[in-house]
Tab-separated table of C-alpha atoms in Angstrom:
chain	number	residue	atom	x	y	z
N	25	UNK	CA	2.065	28.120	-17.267
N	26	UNK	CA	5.707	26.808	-16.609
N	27	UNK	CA	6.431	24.069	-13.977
N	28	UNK	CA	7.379	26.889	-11.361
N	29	UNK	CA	4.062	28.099	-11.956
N	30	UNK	CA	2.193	24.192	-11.391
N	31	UNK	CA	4.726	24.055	-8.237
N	32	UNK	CA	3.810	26.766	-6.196
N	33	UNK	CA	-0.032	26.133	-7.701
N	34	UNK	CA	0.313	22.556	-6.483
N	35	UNK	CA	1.447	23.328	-2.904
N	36	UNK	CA	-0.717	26.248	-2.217
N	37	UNK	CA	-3.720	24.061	-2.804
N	38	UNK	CA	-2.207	21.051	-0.501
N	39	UNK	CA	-1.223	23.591	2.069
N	40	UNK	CA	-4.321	25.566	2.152
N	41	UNK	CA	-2.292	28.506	2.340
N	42	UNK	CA	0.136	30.983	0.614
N	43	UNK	CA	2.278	31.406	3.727
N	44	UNK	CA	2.412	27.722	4.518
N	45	UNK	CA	3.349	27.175	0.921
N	46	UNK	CA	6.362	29.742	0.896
N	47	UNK	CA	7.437	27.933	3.829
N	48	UNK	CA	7.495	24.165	2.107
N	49	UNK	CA	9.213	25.921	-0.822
N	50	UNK	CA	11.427	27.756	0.763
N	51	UNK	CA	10.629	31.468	-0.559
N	52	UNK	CA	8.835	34.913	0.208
N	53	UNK	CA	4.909	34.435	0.499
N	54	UNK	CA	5.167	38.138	-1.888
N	55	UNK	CA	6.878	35.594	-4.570
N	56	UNK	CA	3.647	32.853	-4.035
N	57	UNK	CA	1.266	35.047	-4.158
N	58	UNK	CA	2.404	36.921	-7.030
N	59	UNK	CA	3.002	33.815	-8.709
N	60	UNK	CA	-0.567	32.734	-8.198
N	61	UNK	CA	-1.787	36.552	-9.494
N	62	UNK	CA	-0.155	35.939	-12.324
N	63	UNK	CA	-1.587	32.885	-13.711
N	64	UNK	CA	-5.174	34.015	-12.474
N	65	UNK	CA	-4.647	36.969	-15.055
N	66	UNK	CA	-3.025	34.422	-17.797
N	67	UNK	CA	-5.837	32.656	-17.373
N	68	UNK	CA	-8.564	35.025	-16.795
N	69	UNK	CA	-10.382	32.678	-14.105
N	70	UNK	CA	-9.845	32.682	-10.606
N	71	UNK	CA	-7.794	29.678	-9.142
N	72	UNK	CA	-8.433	30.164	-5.417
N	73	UNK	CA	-11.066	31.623	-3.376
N	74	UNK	CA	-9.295	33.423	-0.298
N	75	UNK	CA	-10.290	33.756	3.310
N	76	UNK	CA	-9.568	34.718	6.800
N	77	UNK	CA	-8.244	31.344	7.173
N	78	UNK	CA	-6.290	30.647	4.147
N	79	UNK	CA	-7.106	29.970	0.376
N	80	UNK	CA	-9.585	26.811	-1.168
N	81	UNK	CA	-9.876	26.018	-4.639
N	82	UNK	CA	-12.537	27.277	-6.760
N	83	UNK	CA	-13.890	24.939	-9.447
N	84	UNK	CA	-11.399	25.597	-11.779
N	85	UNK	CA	-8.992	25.121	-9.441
N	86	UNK	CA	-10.085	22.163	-8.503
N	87	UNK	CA	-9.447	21.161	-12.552
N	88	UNK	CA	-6.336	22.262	-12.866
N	89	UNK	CA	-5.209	20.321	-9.746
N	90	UNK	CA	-5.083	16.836	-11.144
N	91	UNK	CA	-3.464	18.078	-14.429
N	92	UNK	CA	-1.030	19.635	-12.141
N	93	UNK	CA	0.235	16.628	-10.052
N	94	UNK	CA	0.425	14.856	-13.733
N	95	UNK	CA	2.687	17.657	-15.377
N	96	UNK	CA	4.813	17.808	-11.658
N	97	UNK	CA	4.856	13.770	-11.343
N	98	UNK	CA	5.968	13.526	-15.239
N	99	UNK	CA	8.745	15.936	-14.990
N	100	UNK	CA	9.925	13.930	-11.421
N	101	UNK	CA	9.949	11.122	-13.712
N	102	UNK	CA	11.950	12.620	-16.762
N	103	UNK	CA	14.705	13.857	-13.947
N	104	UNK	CA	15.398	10.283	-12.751
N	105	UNK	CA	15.421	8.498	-15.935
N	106	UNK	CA	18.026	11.245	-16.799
N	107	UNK	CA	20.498	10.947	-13.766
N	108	UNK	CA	19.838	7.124	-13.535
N	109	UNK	CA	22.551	5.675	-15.431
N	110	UNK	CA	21.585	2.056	-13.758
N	111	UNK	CA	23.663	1.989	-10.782
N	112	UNK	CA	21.276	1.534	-8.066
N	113	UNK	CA	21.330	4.079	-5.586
N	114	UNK	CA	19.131	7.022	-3.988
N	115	UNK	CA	15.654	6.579	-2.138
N	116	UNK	CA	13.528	3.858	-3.138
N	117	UNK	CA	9.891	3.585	-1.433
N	118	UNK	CA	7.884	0.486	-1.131
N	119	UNK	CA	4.828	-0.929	0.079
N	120	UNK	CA	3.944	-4.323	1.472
N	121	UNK	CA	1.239	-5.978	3.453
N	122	UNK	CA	2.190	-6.155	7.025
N	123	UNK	CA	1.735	-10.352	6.675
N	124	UNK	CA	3.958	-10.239	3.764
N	125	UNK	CA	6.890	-8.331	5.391
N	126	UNK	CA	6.920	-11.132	7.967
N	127	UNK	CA	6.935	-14.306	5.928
N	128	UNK	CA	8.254	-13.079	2.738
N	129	UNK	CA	10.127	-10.251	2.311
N	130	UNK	CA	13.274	-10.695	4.827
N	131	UNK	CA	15.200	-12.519	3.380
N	132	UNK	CA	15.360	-10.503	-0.096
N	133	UNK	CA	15.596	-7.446	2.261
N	134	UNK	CA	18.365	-8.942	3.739
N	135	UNK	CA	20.299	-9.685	0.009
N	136	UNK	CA	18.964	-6.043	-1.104
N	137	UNK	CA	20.495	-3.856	1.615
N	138	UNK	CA	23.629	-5.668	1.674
N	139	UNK	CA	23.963	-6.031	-2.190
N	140	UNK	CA	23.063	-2.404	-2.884
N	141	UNK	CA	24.099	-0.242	-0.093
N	142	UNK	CA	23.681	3.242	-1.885
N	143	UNK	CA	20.202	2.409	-1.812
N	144	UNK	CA	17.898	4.328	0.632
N	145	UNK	CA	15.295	1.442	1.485
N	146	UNK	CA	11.849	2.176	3.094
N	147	UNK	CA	9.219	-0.118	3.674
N	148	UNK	CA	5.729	0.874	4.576
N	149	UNK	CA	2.996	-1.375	5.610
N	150	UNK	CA	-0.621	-1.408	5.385
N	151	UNK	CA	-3.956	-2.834	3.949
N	152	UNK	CA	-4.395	-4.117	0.617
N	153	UNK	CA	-6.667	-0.998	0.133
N	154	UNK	CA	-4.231	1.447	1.554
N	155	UNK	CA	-1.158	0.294	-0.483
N	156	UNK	CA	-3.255	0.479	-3.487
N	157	UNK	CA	-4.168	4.450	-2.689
N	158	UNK	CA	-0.332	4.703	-2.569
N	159	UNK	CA	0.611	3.484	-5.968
N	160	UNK	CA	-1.776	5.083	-7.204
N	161	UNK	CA	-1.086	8.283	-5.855
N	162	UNK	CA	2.805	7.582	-6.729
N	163	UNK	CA	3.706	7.523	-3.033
N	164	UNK	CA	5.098	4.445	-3.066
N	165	UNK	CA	7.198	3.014	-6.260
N	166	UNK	CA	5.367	-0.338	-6.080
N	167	UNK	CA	3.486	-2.343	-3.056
N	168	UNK	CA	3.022	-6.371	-2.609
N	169	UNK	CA	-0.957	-6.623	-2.249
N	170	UNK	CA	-3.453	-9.281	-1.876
N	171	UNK	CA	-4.733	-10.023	-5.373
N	172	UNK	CA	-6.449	-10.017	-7.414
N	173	UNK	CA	-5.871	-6.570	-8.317
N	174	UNK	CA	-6.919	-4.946	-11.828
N	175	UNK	CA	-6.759	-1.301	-12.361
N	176	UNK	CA	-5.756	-0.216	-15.856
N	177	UNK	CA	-2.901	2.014	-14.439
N	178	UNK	CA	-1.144	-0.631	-12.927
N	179	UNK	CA	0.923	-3.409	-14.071
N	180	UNK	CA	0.699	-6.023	-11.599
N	181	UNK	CA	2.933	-9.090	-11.239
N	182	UNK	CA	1.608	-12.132	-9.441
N	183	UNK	CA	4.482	-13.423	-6.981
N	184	UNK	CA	3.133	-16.018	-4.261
N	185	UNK	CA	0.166	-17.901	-2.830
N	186	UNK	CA	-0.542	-17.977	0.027
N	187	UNK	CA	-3.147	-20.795	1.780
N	188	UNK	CA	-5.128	-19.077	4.104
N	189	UNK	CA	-6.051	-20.904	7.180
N	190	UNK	CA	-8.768	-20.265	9.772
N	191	UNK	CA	-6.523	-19.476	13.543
N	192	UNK	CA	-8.130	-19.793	17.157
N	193	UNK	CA	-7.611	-20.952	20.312
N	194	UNK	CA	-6.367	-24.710	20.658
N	195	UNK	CA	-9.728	-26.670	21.099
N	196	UNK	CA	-12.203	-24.429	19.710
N	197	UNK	CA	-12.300	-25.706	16.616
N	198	UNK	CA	-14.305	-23.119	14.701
N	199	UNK	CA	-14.974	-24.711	11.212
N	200	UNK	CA	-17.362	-27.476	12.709
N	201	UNK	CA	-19.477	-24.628	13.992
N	202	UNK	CA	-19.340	-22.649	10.799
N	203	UNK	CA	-20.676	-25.465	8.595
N	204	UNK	CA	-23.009	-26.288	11.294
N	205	UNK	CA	-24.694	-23.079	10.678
N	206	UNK	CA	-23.706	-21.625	14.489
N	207	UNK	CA	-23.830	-17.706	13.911
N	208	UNK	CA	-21.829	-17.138	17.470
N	209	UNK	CA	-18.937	-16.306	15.866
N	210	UNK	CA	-16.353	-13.284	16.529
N	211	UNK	CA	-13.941	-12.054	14.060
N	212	UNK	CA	-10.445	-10.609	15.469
N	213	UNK	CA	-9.144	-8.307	12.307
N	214	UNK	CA	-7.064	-5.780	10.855
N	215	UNK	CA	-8.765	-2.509	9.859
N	216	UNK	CA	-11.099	-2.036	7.153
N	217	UNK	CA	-9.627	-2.399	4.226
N	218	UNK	CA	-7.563	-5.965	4.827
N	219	UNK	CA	-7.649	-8.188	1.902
N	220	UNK	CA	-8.160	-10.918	4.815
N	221	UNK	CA	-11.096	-9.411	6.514
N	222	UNK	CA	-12.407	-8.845	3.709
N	223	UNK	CA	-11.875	-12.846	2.395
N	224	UNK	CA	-12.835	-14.003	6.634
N	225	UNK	CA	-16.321	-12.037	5.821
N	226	UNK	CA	-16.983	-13.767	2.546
N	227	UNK	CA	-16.399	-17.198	4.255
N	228	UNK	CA	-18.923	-16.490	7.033
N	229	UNK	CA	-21.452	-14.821	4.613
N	230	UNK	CA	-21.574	-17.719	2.275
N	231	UNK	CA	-22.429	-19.805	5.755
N	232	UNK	CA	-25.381	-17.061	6.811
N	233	UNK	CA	-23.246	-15.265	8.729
N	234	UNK	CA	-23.241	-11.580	6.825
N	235	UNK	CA	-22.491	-9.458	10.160
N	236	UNK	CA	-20.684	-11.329	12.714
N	237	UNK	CA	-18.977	-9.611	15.817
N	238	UNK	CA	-15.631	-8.255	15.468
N	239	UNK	CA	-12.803	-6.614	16.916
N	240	UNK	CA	-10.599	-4.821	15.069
N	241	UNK	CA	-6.364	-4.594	16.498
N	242	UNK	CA	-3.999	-2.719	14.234
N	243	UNK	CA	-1.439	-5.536	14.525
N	244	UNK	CA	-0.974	-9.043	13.842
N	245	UNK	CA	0.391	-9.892	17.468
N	246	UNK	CA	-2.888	-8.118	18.967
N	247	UNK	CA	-4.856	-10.223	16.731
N	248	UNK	CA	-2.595	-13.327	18.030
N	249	UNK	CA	-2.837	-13.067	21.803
N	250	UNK	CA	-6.706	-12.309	21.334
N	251	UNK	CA	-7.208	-15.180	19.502
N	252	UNK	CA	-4.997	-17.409	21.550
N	253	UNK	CA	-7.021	-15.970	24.599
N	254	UNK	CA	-9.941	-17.238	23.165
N	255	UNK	CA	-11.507	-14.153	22.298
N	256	UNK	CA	-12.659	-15.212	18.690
N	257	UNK	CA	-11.441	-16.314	15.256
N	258	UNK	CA	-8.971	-14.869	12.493
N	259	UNK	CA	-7.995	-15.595	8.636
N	260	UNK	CA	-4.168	-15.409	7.759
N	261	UNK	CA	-1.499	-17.154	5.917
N	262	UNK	CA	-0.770	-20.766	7.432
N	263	UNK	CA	2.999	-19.568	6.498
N	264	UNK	CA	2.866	-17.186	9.539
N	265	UNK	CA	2.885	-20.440	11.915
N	266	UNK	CA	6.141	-20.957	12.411
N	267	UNK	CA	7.918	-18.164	11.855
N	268	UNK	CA	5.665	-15.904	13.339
N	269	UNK	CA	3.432	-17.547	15.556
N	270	UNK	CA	4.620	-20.518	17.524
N	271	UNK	CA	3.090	-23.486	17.032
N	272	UNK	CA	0.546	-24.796	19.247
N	273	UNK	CA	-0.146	-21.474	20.359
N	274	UNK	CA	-3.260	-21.322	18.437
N	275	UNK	CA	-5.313	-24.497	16.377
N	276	UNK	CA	-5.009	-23.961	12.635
N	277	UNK	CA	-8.060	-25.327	10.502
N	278	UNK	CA	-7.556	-25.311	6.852
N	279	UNK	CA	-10.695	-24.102	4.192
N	280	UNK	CA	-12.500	-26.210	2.164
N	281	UNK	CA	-10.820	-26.371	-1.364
N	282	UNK	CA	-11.758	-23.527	-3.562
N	283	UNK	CA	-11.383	-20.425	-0.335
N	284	UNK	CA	-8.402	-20.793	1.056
N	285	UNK	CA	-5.687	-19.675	-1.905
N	286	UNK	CA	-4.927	-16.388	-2.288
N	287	UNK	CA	-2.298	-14.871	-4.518
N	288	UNK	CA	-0.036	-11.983	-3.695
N	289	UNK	CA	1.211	-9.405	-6.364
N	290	UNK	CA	3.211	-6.698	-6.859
N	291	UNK	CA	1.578	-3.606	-8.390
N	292	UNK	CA	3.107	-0.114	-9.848
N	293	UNK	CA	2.010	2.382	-12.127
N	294	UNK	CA	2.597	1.157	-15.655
N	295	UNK	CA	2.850	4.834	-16.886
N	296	UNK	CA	6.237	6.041	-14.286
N	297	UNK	CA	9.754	5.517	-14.664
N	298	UNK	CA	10.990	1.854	-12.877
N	299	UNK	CA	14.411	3.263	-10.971
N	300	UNK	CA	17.224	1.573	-11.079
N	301	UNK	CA	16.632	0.400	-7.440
N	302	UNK	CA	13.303	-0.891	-8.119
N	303	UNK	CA	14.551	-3.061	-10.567
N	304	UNK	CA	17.516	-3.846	-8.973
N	305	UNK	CA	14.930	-5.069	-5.942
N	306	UNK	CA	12.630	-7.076	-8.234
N	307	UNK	CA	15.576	-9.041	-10.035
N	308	UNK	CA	16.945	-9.684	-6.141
N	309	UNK	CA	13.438	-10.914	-5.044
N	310	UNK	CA	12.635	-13.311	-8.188
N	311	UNK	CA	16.561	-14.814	-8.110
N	312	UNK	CA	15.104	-15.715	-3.940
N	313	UNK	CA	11.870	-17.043	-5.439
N	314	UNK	CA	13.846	-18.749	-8.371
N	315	UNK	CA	16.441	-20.343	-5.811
N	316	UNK	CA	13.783	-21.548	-3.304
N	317	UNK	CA	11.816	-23.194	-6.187
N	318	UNK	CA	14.830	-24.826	-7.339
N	319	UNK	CA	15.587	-26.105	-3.535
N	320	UNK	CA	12.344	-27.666	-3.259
C-alpha cells in the first residue's frame, strides 16, 4: 500500500461511496474502484462490503481505517514541517471556548492578525468536550479548554483562571437558597458537554440537588436575558461582567472558597508538527499575558 492507495481508501470509507469519493478527489470512479480492487487482492481480504446504496467497511476495514488516518495525518505533517521555513503564513485552525473568545482572546487576536497577515486565522467555538474531540481528531491545531484536561496525547499548557461566579436576576439571590437546602432551583446552560454545566451540577449535587431543572440555549446572550428575566440560575466567569454583560443587569454571587477557580488551558497533540503560525500565535498570546502581569 502507497499513500495514494490509504487516500482513496480513506475517503471511500468517509464518503460511503466510490462515486462520492472520485468526486472529493477529483478523478474517474473506474480509477477508485480499481484502486480499491487492487489492494483487496494485495491483501487477500475484503476491505468493503458493497451495496445498492454504496460501500461499508467490513471488519478489516474497519482496522485498517485508523492506521490509515495515522499514515495520511503523518505525511500532512512531514509536508508542512518541509515548506515551513518559519515565516508564519498559510491556514491556521483553532479552537476556543465560546466564554474564552469573549474575555480573553481579542486582544491577542487583534496583535495576531495585524502582526502576521499571511496568516489564514479561524476560530471555532464550542464545549470543553467538543474542542477536545477536535484536537484529538487533528481538526483543530490546538483549542483553549476548561481544565483540567489529561489525555496522554496531548500536551496541555495551563494559561488563566478564571473565578466562576453564580449569575441571576438582581434580588434573587440564589446561594442563600442553595445552602439552605431549597431544591427549586433551575439551571440556564450551554449544551451537554460545557465544562460549566458540568462544574454548576457538581455545586448543586454536593447541596442534594443531583437533577435540578434546566434549560439548555446554545449561546451565552440566551443564557443572559433568561437569567436576567428571572428564569433561573447560571455558572460563568465573573470576567464576563463587564465586558460582556453589563453590570447590574444580573446579581453576581461568588462560591465558597475551594469551587469557584477554574483554570483554562491550551491543549494540542504532542505527537503533530507545531506550524509556524501556531507558534507564532502562542508567543503573541503569552507576550499579552506577560505584559498584563507586568501592568498589574
Amino acid at each position: 500500500m502507497d499513500a495514494a492507495d490509504l487516500r482513496i481508501f480513506e475517503a471511500v470509507a468517509r464518503l460511503g461511496s466510490m462515486s462520492r469519493a472520485a468526486l472529493a478527489l477529483n478523478t474517474v470512479q473506474s480509477n477508485v474502484t480499481a484502486h480499491i480492487r487492487q489492494m483487496e487482492a494485495r491483501l487477500g481480504l475484503a476491505l468493503f462490503e458493497r451495496g445498492g446504496r454504496g460501500v461499508r467497511l467490513t471488519a478489516a476495514g474497519a482496522r485498517l481505517l485508523p492506521q490509515a488516518g495515522r499514515v495520511l495525518r503523518a505525511l500532512e505533517d512531514a509536508r508542512r514541517a518541509v515548506l515551513d521555513d518559519g515565516t508564519p503564513r498559510g491556514p491556521l485552525c483553532l479552537g476556543a471556548l465560546e466564554t474564552t473568545t469573549a474575555i480573553r482572546l481579542g486582544p491577542a487576536l487583534h496583535d495576531f492578525v495585524a502582526a502576521h497577515p499571511s496568516v489564514d486565522l479561524t476560530l471555532r467555538t464550542g464545549t470543553t468536550a467538543e474542542l477536545l474531540e477536535r484536537v484529538l481528531a487533528q481538526e483543530v491545531e490546538g483549542a483553549f479548554l476548561c481544565g483540567p484536561v489529561a489525555h496522554p496525547a496531548l500536551e496541555v499548557e495551563p494559561v488563566w483562571e478564571e473565578e466562576l461566579v453564580l449569575l441571576s436576576a438582581p434580588g434573587i439571590r440564589p446561594l442563600a437558597r442553595l445552602l439552605a437546602g431549597e431544591g427549586d432551583i433551575r439551571i440556564i446552560v450551554l449544551r451537554a458537554g460545557c465544562s460549566y454545566r458540568q462544574r454548576l451540577e457538581d455545586v448543586l449535587a454536593r447541596r442534594g440537588i443531583p437533577a435540578p431543572r434546566l434549560l439548555e440555549f446554545g449561546t451565552l446572550e440566551a443564557i443572559f436575558a433568561s437569567v436576567a428575566a428571572g428564569l433561573g440560575i447560571t455558572l460563568l466567569p465573573r470576567a464576563l461582567v463587564g465586558p460582556v454583560v453589563k453590570p447590574g443587569r444580573l446579581s453576581v454571587e461568588a462560591l465558597p472558597r475551594g469551587e469557584g477557580r477554574v483554570e483554562t488551558v491550551f491543549a494540542r497533540r504532542r505527537d503533530c508538527y507545531a506550524s509556524g503560525a501556531l507558534r507564532a500565535f502562542l508567543e503573541v498570546m503569552r507576550r499579552r499575558d506577560a505584559s498584563a502581569v507586568d501592568a498589574a
